[in-house]
mmCIF file of C-alpha atoms in Angstrom:
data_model
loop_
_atom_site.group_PDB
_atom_site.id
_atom_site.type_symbol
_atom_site.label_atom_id
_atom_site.label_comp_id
_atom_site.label_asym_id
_atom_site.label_seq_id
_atom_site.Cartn_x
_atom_site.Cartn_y
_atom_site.Cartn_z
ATOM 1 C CA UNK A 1217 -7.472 -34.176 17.903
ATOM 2 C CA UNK A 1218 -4.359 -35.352 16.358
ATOM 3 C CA UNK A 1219 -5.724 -34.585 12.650
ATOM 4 C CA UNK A 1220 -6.120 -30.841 14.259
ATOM 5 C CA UNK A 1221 -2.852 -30.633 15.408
ATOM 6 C CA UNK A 1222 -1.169 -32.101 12.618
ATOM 7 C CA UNK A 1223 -3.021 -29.388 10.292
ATOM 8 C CA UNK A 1224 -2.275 -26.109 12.520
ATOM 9 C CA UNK A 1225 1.185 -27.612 12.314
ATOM 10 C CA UNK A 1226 1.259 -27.778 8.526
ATOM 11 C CA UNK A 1227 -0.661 -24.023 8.599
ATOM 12 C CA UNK A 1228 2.376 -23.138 10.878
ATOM 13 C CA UNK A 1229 5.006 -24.302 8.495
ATOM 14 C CA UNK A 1230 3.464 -22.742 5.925
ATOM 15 C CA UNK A 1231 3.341 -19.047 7.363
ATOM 16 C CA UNK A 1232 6.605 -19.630 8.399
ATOM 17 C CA UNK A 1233 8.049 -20.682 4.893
ATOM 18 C CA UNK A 1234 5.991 -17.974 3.449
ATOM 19 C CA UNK A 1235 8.043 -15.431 5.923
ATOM 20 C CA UNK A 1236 11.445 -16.902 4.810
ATOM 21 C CA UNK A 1237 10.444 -17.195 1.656
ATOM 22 C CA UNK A 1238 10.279 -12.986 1.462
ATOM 23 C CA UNK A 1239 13.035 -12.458 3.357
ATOM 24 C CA UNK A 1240 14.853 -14.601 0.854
ATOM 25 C CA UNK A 1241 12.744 -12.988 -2.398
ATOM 26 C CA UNK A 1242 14.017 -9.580 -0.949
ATOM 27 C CA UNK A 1243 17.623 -10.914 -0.363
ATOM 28 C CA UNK A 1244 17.519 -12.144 -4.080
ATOM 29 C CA UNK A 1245 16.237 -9.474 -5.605
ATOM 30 C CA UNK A 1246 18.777 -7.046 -3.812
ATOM 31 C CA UNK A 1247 21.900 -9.355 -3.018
ATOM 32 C CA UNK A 1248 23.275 -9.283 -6.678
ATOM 33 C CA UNK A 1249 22.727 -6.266 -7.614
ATOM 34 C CA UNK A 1250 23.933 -4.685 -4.604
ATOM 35 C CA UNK A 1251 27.252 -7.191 -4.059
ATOM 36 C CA UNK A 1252 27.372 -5.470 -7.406
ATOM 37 C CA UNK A 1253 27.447 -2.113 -6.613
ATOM 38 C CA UNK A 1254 29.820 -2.859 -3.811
ATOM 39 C CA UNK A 1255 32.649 -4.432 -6.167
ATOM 40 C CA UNK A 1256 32.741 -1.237 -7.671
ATOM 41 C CA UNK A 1257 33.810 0.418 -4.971
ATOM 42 C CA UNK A 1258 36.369 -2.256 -4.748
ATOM 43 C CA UNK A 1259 37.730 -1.035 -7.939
ATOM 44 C CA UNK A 1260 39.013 1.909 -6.105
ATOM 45 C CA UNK A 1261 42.711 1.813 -5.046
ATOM 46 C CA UNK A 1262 42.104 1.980 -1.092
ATOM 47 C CA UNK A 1263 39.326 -0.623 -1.138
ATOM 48 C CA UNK A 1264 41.083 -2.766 -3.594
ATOM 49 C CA UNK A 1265 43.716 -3.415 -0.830
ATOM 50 C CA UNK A 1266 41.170 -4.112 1.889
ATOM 51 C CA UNK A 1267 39.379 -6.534 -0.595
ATOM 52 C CA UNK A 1268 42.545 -8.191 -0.519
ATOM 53 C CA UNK A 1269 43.284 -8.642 2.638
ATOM 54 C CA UNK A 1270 39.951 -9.719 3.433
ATOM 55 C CA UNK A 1271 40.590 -12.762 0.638
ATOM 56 C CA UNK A 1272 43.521 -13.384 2.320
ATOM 57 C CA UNK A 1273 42.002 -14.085 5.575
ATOM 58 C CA UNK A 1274 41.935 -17.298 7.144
ATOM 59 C CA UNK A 1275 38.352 -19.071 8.167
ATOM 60 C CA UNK A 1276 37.701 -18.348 12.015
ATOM 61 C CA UNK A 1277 38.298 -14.493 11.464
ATOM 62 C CA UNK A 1278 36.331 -14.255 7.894
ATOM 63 C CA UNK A 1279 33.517 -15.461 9.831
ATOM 64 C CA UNK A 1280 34.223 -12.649 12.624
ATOM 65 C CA UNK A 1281 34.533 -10.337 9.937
ATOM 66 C CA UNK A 1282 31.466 -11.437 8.405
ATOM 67 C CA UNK A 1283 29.144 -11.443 11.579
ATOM 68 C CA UNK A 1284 30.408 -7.851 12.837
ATOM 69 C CA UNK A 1285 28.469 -5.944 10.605
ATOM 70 C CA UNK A 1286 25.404 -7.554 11.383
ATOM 71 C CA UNK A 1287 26.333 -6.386 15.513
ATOM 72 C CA UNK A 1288 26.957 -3.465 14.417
ATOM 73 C CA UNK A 1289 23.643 -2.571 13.059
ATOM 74 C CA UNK A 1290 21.578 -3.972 15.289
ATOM 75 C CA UNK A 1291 21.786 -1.162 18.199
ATOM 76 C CA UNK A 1292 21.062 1.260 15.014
ATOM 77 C CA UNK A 1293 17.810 -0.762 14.143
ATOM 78 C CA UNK A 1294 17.301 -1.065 17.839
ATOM 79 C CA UNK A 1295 17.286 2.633 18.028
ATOM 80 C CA UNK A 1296 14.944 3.216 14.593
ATOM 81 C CA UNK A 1297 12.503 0.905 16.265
ATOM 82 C CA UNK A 1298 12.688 3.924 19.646
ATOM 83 C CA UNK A 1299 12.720 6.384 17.215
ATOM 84 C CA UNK A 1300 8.589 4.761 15.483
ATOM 85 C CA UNK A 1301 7.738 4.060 19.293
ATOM 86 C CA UNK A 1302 8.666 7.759 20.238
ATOM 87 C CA UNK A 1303 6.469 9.207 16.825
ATOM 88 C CA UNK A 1304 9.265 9.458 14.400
ATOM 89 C CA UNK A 1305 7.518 7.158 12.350
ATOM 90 C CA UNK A 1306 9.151 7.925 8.778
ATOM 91 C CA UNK A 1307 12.913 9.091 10.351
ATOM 92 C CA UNK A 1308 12.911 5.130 12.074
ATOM 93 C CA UNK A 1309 11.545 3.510 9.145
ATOM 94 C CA UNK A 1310 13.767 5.185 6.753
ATOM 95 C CA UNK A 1311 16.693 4.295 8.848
ATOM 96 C CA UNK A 1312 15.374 0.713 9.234
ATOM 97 C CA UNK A 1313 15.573 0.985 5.000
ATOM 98 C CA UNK A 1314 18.634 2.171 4.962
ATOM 99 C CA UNK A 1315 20.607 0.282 7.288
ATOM 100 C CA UNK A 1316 18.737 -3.378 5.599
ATOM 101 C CA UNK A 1317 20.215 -2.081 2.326
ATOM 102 C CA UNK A 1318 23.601 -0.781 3.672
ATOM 103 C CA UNK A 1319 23.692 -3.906 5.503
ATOM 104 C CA UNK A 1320 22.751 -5.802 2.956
ATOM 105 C CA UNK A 1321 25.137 -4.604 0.232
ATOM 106 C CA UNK A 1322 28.050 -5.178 2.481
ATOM 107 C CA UNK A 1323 26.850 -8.689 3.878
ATOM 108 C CA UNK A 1324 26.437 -9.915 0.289
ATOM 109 C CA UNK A 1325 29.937 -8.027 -0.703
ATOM 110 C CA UNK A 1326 31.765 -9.658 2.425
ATOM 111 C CA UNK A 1327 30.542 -12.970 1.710
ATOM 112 C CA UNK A 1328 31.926 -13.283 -1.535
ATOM 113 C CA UNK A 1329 35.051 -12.143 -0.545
ATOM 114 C CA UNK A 1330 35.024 -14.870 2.411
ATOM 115 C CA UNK A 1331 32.930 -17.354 1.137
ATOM 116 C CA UNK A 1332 36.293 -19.573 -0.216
ATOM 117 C CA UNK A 1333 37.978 -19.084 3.727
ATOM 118 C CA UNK A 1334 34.192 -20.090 5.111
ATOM 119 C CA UNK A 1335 33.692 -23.433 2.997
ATOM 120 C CA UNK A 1336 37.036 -24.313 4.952
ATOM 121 C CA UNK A 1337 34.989 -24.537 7.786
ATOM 122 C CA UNK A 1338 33.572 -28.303 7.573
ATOM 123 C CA UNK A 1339 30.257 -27.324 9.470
ATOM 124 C CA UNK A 1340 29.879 -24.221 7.623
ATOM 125 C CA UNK A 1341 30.275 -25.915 3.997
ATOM 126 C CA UNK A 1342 27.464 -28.606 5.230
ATOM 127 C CA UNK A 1343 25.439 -25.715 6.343
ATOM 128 C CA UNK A 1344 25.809 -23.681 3.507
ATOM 129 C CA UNK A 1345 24.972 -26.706 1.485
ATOM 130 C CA UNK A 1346 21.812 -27.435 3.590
ATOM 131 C CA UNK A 1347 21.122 -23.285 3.360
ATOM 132 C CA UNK A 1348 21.078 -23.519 -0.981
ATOM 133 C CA UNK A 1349 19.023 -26.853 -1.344
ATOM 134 C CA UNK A 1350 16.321 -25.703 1.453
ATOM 135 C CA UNK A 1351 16.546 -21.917 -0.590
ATOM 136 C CA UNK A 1352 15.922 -23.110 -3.977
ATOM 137 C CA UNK A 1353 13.255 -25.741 -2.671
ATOM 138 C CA UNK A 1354 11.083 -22.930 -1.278
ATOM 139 C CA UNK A 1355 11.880 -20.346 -4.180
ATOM 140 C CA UNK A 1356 10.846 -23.055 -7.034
ATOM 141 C CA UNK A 1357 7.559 -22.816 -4.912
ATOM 142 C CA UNK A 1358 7.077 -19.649 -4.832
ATOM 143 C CA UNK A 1359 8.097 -19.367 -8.713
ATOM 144 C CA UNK A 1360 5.600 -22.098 -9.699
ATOM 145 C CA UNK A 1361 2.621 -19.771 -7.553
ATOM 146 C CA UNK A 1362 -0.007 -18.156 -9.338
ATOM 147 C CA UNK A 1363 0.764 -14.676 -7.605
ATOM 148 C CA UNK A 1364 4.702 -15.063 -8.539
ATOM 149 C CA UNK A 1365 4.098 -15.885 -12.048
ATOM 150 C CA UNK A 1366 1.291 -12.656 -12.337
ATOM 151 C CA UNK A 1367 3.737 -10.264 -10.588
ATOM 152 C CA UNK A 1368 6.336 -11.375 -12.730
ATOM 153 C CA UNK A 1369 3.637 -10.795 -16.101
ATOM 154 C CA UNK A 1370 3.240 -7.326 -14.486
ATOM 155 C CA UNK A 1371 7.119 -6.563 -13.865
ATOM 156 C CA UNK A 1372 7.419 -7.068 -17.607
ATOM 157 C CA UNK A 1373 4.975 -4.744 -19.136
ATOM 158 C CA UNK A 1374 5.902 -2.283 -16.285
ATOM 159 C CA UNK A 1375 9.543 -3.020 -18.267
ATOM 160 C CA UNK A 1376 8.222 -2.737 -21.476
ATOM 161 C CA UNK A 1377 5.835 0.570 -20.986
ATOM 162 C CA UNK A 1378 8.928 2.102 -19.496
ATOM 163 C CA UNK A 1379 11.460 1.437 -22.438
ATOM 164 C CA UNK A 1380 8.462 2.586 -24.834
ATOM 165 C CA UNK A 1381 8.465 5.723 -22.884
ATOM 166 C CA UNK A 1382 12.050 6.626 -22.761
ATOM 167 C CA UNK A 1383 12.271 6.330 -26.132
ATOM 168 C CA UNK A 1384 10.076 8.690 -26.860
ATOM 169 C CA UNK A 1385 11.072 10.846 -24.445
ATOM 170 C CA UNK A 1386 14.552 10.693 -25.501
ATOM 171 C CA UNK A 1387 13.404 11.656 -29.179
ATOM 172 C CA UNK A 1388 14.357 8.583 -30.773
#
């Protein structure tokens, strides 16, 4: 009985790691790019001067400032998820999309303009710490898998068909 437990345990762990490990694939795959886009933006004159006050920020309120947009969406994802169980199937899922990659983009901008004020925090650096090594445990899994290293084969001749073809579309 206790071999039985100890296995649905392990088949437990590993659906839940499997979860977390797309949430963090998908935060990967769109946190650079779109703290990227967002830095743009902080090119501009207006948001350059937020950005800077938002460096300038001391620990306790970066971290406010960095958990309010995540209370702010949720009454919007609360309401997308009415808006599927009312038959508005496509208008709630595309506003789930949008507000994960809004929400995203900003999260990922905002933390690397608090980050520095947040690794003040002692429990927060330790955290953060623990957050990385358990991250890049599960990703060197899923990197090493069979199905990771066959999507990645595919991504790259996807990559490579697609250059071919723009240049000959392109006339070159």
């Amino acid at each position: 009985m206790q071999d039985l437990a100890a296995f649905l345990l392990q088949v437990l762990r590993r659906i839940v790691e499997g979860v977390l490990a797309l949430v963090i694939l998908f935060e990967e795959w769109g946190w650079e790019p779109l703290q990227a886009l967002m830095a743009r933006f902080g090119r501009w004159p207006v948001f350059r001067q937020v950005e800077a006050f938002i460096v300038r920020l001391p620990p306790w309120p970066a971290l406010v400032l960095l958990l309010v947009p995540s209370l702010l969406l949720l009454p919007v994802k609360l309401g997308a998820l009415w808006m599927i169980h009312q038959g508005w199937r496509l208008g709630g899922l595309a506003i789930i999309v949008v507000a994960k990659l809004g929400g995203t983009a900003l999260m990922a901008r905002l933390f690397a303009l608090t980050r520095p004020a947040l690794m003040r925090l002692p429990w927060f650096a330790r955290g953060y710490e623990r957050w990385t090594v358990w991250k890049e445990a599960v990703l060197a899994r899923v990197r090493a898998s069979p199905v990771w290293r066959a999507a990645r084969a595919m991504r790259e001749r996807l990559r490579l068909r697609w250059r071919r073809w723009s240049k000959q579309g392109s006339g070159s």
